[in-house]
Phi, psi and omega in degrees: 000143180292156176266070189267130178304153179295326184204159174279347175263167182298135180250115181293153172286142185308316181300335186264358191275159177293147185310315187297321182285315176306314180303316181297315182292326182289328180292313181302313182290323173301314181283322189259345181090002179201166179257114179297137189298338175296326175295314180297313186293317185283341180296341179301337178233079194313310179301319181287326175298318178297311183295320182298312187280334174300308184292315179309310183293325183294320180282318191264339184250359182282158169292140188203162173287351173261144175286163173295327176296315181299319174300319182289322173306313181305305190298316184295309180303307181296325182292325179291319182296332183266002178058041178260096181304315185302305187294321178298317185283316182289311183286333175300316179296322179293323179296314186303318184292309187294323180277346184054048186211117185281352185256342190299314187292322180296317180299315186289321179291323182286307179195097178302332180297337184246004181285157182283069180230175184278166176294326177298317182291321176296322179292322175300316178286329178302314179296315187300313182294325176288323172296322183291322186252336185214051180302331174297345177267350179300132182222187180299324182297326180296311178299316176298322181295327181280324175300321179298332175272006176091011177280132179273168178302322176299319176301317183295319175306308185303317181298315185288322179299313180297314182297314181297314179300314183281346172296315173296320180296316180302315180292325177296316179293323178286327179297316184278351187050048175298132189252139174287139177296143178303329190296326180305323192295324184266350184300132170056037176261000000 
C-alpha cells in the first residue's frame, strides 16, 4: 500500500488534542482496533470536530423507523454519487456489518437499483439520491411516494437529513483528500 498521508491538511498528534476529542478517539480505537482517519482529519479543527460528530451521532445513532443498516445504505449510495472514496469504503464496511451481508455494500455503491434490497429500500434510496443531487426538485409527490412504502414523516426527514449531512461530509472528505483506512476494505467480507 502506498504511504499516502491521511489528509492534505495537518493532522494533530493524539497527545496534542483536547481531552474530549482524544477520549472519543481512544474509545473508537478500543472498540474497532484502529482510528478511522475521519477522526484524525477532523481533529485539525476541534470545534468543527465536535459539531460534526454531534450531528452525526444525532442522525446515525438514534432510534428511528430506519434501521442502522438502512441509514448506512443511504450513506453508501449518496457517497458513491458524490465520488467520496472515504465514505463509500468506510461506510460500506459498516453497512456490511449492520446488514450482516458481505455483498450489500458493493451492490448499493455500484447500482442500488439492481441491489438485493427491498422495493421500500430502493424508494428510500431514490429519495436520498434526489436530496443529494437535486434537493431543489423535492416535492409533495416524493413524500407521498415514500409514505406509500410505509415511511413516516420522521423517517422521511431522517432520509433527507442523512443524505444532506453526508453530502457535506463527502465534500469535506474530498477537500481534505481523506484516505480510507486499509482495515475498512476487509471488514465483514
